[in-house]
XYZ file of C-alpha atoms in Angstrom:
257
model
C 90.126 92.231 180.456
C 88.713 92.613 184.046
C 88.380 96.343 183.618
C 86.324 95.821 179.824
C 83.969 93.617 181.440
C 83.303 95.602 184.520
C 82.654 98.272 181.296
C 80.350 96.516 179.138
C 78.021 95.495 182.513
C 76.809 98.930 182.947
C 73.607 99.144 180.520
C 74.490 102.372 178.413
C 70.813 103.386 178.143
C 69.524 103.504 182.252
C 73.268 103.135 183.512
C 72.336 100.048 185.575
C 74.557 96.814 186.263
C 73.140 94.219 184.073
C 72.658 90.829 185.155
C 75.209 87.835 185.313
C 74.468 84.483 183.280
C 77.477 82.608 184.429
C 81.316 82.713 184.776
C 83.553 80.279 182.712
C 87.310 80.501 182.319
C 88.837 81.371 179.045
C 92.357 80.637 177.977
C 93.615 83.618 175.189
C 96.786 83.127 173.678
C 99.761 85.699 173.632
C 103.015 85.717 172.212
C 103.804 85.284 176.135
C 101.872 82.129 176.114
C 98.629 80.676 177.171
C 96.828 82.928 180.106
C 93.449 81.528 181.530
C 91.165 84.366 182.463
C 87.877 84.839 184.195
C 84.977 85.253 181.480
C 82.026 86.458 182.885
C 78.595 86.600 180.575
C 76.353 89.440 180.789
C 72.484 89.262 180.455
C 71.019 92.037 178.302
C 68.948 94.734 180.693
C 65.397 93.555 181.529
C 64.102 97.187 181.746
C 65.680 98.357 178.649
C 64.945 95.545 176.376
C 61.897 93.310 177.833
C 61.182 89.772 176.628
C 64.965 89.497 175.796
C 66.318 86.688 177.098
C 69.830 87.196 175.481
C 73.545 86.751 176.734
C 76.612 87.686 175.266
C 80.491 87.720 176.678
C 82.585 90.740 176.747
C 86.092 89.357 176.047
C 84.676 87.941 172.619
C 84.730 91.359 171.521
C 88.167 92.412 172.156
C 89.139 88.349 171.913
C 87.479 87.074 169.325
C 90.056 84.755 168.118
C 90.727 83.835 171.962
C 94.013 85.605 170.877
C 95.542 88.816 171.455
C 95.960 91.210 168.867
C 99.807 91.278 168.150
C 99.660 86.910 168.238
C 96.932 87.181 165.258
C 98.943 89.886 163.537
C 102.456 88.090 163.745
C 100.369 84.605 162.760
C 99.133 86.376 159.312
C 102.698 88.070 158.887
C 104.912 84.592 158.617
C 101.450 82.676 156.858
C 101.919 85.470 154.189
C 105.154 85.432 153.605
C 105.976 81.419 153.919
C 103.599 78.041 153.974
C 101.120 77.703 156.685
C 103.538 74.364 158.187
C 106.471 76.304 158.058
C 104.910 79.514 159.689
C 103.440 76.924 162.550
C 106.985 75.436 163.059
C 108.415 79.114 164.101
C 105.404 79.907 166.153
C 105.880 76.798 168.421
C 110.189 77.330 168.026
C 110.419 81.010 169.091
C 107.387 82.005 171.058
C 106.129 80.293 174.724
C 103.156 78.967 173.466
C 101.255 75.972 173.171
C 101.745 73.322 169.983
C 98.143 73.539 169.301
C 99.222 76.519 166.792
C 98.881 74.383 164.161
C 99.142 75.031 159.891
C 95.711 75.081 160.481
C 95.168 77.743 162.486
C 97.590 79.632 160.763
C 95.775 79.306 157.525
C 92.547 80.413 159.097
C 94.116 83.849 160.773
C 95.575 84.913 157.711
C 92.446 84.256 155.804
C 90.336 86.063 158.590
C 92.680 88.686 158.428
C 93.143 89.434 154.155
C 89.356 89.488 154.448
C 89.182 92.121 157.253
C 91.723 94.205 154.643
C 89.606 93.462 151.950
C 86.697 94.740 153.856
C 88.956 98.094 154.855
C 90.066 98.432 151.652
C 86.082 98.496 149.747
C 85.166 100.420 152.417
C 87.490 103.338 151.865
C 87.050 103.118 148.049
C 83.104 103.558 148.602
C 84.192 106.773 151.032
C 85.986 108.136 148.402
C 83.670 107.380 145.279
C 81.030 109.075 147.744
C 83.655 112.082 147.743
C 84.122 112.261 144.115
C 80.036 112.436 143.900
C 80.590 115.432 146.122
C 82.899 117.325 144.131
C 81.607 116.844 140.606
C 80.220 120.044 140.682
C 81.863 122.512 143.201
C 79.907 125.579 142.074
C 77.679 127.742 144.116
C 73.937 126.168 144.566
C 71.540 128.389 142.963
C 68.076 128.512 144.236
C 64.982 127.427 142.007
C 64.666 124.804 138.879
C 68.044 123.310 138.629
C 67.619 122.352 135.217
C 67.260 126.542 134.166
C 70.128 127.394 135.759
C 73.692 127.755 134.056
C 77.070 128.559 135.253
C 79.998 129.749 133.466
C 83.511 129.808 135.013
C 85.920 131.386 133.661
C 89.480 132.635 134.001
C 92.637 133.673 132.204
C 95.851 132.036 131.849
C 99.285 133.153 130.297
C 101.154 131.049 128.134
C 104.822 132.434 127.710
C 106.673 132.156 124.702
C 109.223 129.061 124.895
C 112.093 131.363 123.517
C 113.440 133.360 126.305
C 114.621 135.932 123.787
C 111.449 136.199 122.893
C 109.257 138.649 123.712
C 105.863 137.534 122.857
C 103.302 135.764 125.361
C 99.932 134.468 124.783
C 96.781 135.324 126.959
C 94.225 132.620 126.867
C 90.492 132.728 128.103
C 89.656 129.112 129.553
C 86.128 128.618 130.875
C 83.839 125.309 131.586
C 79.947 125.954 130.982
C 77.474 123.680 133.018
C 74.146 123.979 134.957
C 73.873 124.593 138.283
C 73.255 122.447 141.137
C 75.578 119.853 143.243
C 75.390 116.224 141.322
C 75.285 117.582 138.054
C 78.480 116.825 135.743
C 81.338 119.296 135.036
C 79.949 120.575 131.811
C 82.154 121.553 128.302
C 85.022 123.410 128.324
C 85.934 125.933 125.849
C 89.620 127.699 125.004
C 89.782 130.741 123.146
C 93.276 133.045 122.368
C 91.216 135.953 121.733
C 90.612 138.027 124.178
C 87.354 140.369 122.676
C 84.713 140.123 124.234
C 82.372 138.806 120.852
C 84.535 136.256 120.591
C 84.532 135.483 124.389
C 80.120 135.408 124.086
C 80.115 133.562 121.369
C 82.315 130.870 122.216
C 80.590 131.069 126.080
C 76.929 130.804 124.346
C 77.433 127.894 122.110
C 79.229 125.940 124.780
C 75.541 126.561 126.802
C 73.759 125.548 123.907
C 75.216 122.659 123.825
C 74.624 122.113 127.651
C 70.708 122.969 127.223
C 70.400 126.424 126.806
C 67.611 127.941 125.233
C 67.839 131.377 125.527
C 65.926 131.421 129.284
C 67.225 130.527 132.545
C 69.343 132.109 134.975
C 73.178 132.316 133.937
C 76.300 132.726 136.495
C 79.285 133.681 135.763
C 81.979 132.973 137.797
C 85.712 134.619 137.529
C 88.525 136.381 139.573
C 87.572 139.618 139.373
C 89.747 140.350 135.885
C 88.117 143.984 134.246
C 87.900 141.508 130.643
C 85.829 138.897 132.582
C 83.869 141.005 134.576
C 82.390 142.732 131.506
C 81.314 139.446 129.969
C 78.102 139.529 131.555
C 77.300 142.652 129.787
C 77.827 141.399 126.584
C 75.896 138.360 126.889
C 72.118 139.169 124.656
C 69.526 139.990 127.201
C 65.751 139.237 125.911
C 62.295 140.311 127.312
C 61.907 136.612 129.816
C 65.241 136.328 130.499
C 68.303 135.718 130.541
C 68.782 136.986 134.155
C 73.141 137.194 134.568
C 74.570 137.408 137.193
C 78.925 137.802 138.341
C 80.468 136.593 141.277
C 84.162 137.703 141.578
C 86.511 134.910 143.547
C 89.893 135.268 144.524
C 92.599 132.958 142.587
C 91.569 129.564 141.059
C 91.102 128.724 137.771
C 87.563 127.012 136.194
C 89.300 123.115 136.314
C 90.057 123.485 140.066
């Protein structure tokens, strides 16, 4: 606790001691027992922040409770798993400490404690909402208006027959259609068994028409490298504005991932 406070007096801006308010004495409770410490109380740096006239004591940071960590985390353990009384008794049975642990303060550590979780807990759940955001379009960005610009992914997949004996196997063409840009959502997908390349336009165009398409824009398509996929872009209709198609071969992966 010395060694913190000696810490948090050096200003971190001009790396000056900062001035001393007072010293009082502070007792923190351990699962050792009570031990009465020196708390010192820092003034805030004159040349750093002028006209504030502001103190503030180091071992509240690291003590706010004026208890250590593993005393406020053994306190919530036995109030969450029996009553606050009960928990109190085996405080003041087992451990060196004072009887001042009362069902009182048990009730409030636990308390202070499920909220800190609580607090943990929303704060990951906002990190990984704010991930999710992130990912809901993990296409290439595409320079320009976002809202002329389409991307189709698309990839094969082999279906085998469930009869070993069997012989037969199925080859089917899965691809999602969507605009391009980060933020935007995942677009339609589309499944087709056939693997000519009509059938592959036509299913690829209505699933843009249905995201927007009009017949102008710049179109992507996006796909392993497969000698049926690559010649989709060929076979999409070409007019005199546009569209403008583009392929971009990727290795592995499938349109969902």
């Amino acid at each position: 606790m010395n060694a913190y406070a000696l810490f948090r007096r050096v200003c971190p801006d001009c790396h000056t001691f900062r001035p001393v308010k007072d010293y009082t004495a502070r007792r923190i409770r351990t699962v050792f027992g009570t031990v009465k410490v020196r708390n010192p109380r820092w003034m805030l740096c004159g040349d750093c922040h002028p006209g504030m006239v502001v103190a503030f004591a180091p071992l509240k940071e690291i003590c706010p409770d004026r208890a250590t960590p593993e005393l406020i985390e053994l306190t919530a353990r036995l109030g969450s798993m029996m009553p606050y009384r009960q928990a109190a008794r085996v405080l003041t049975e087992f451990l060196p400490i004072e009887p001042t642990e009362t069902h009182a303060t048990v009730r409030k550590r636990a308390i202070r404690i499920g909220e800190r979780l609580d607090e943990q807990v929303a704060e990951e759940e906002r990190r990984a909402r704010a991930q999710a955001d992130d990912r809901r379009q993990p296409e290439m960005e595409l320079p320009g208006d976002r809202r002329k610009e389409f991307i189709i992914s698309i990839d094969t997949a082999h279906v085998r027959s469930a009869d070993p004996n069997a012989a037969r196997n199925f080859e089917l063409v899965v691809a999602r259609c969507g605009r391009g840009g980060r933020g935007e959502p995942g677009g339609r997908y589309f499944v087709t068994s056939s693997t000519d390349q009509t059938a592959i336009r036509d299913r690829a165009l209505h699933a843009l028409q249905q995201e927007g398409y009009c017949g102008f824009g710049d179109v992507t398509v996006i796909s392993d490298g497969a000698e049926i996929l690559k010649r989709l872009p060929r076979a999409m209709p070409r007019c005199r504005n546009g569209p403008a198609f583009a392929s971009i071969a990727r290795l592995g992966g499938c349109p969902s991932e």
